[in-house]
C-alpha atoms as one frame of an Amber mdcrd trajectory, in Angstrom:
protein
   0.000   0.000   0.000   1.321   3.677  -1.346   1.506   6.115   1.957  -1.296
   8.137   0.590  -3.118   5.319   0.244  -2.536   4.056   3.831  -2.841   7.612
   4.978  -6.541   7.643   3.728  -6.851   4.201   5.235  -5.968   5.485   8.782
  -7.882   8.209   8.592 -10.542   6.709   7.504 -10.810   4.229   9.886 -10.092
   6.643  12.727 -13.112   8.763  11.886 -14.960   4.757  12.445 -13.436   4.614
  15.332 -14.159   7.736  16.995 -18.101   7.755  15.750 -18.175   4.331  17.581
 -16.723   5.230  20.546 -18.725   8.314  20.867 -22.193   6.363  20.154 -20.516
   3.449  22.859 -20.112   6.603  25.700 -23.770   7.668  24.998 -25.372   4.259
  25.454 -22.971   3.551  28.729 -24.292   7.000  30.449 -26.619   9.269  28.742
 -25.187  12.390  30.218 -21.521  11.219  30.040 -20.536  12.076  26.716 -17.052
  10.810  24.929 -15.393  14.646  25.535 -16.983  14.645  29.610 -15.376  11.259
  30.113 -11.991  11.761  29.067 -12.650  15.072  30.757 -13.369  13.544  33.854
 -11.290  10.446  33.501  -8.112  12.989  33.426  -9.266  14.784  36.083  -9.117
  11.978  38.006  -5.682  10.868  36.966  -4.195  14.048  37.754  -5.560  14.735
  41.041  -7.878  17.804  39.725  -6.820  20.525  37.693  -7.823  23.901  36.231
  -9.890  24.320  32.818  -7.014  25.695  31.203  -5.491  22.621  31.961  -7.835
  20.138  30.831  -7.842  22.452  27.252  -4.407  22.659  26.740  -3.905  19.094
  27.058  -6.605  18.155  24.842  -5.995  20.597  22.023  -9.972  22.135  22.860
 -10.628  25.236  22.671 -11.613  26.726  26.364 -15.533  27.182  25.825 -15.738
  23.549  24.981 -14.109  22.683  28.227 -16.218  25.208  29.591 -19.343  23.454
  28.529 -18.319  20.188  29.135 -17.281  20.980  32.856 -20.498  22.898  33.495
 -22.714  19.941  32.320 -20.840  17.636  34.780 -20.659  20.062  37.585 -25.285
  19.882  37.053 -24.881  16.297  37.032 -22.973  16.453  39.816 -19.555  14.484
  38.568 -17.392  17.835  39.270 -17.021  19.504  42.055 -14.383  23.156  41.845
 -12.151  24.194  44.915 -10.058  26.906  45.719  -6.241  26.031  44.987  -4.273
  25.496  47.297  -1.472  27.287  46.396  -3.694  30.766  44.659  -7.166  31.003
  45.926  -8.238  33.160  42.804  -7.914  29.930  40.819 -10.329  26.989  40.863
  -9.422  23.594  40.691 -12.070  20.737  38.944 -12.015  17.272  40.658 -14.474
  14.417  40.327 -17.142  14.128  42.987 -17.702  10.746  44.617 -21.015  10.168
  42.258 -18.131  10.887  39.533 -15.598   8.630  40.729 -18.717   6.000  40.347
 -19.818   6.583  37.521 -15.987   6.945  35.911 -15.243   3.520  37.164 -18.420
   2.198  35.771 -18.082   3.401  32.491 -14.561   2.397  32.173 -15.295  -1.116
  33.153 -17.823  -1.343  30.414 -15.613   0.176  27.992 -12.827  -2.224  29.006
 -14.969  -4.920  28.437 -16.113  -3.883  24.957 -12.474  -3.345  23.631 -11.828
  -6.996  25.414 -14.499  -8.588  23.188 -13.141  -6.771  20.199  -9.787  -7.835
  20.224  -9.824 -11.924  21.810  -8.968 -13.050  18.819  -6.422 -11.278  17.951
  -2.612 -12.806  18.428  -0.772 -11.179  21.304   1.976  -9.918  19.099  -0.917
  -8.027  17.331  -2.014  -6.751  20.015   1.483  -5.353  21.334   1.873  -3.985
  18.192  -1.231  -1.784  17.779  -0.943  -0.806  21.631   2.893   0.126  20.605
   1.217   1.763  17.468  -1.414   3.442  19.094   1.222   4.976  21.781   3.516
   6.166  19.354   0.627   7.852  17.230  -0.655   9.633  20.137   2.433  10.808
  21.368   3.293  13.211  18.462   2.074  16.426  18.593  -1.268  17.586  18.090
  -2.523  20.591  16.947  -3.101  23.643  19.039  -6.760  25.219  19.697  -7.646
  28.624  18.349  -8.489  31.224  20.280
């Protein structure tokens, strides 16, 4: 295959990819949407940060963030606090009823991509979990302003 050709490909089945995974986080939780759980699975990781944070690492621009954090702070997933270290800046952390639901949805995610792939041959699978971590490590492309 020509690297246009595979470009296309990857692309291609990227765009699959996402539109599944997106339908997948709507079925799992109908108020958790694919953006609000990596939102909230991050903030998680990290111990709570700001909103600037959570947009510069995902290449959003800040009203998406914005809209996404407000929706789980109604649903009650988010909670803000005063930082520690500047009390004019909020900090975003998962609520209890967040760290649920998180944990939930992950499981059942988990479980899908298990299905998915049980077939395939473990050097496969090293190989597109290699793949995948190199591919996501380059750099992405900066929100505009």
């Amino acid at each position: 295959m020509q690297t246009a050709d595979a470009v296309e490909t990857i692309q291609r089945e990227m765009t699959v990819f996402a539109r599944r995974a997106r339908a997948a986080a709507g079925r799992m939780h109908p108020e958790l949407s694919l953006v609000s759980y990596t939102l909230l699975g991050h903030l998680e990781d990290s111990g709570g940060c700001r909103a600037t944070d959570l947009a510069a690492h995902y290449a959003l621009d800040k009203s998406t963030v914005s809209r996404q954090v407000s929706a789980l702070e109604r649903a009650g997933l988010v909670a803000r606090r005063p930082d520690p270290r500047d009390h004019r800046v909020q900090m975003l952390e998962p609520t209890r009823a967040g760290r649920r639901i998180l944990a939930r949805v992950t499981e059942s995610r988990r479980a899908v991509v298990r299905e998915r792939l049980a077939h395939w041959p473990e050097d496969d699978l090293s190989r597109f979990a290699d793949y995948l971590v190199r591919y996501n490590a380059g750099s992405a492309p900066r929100p505009q302003d």
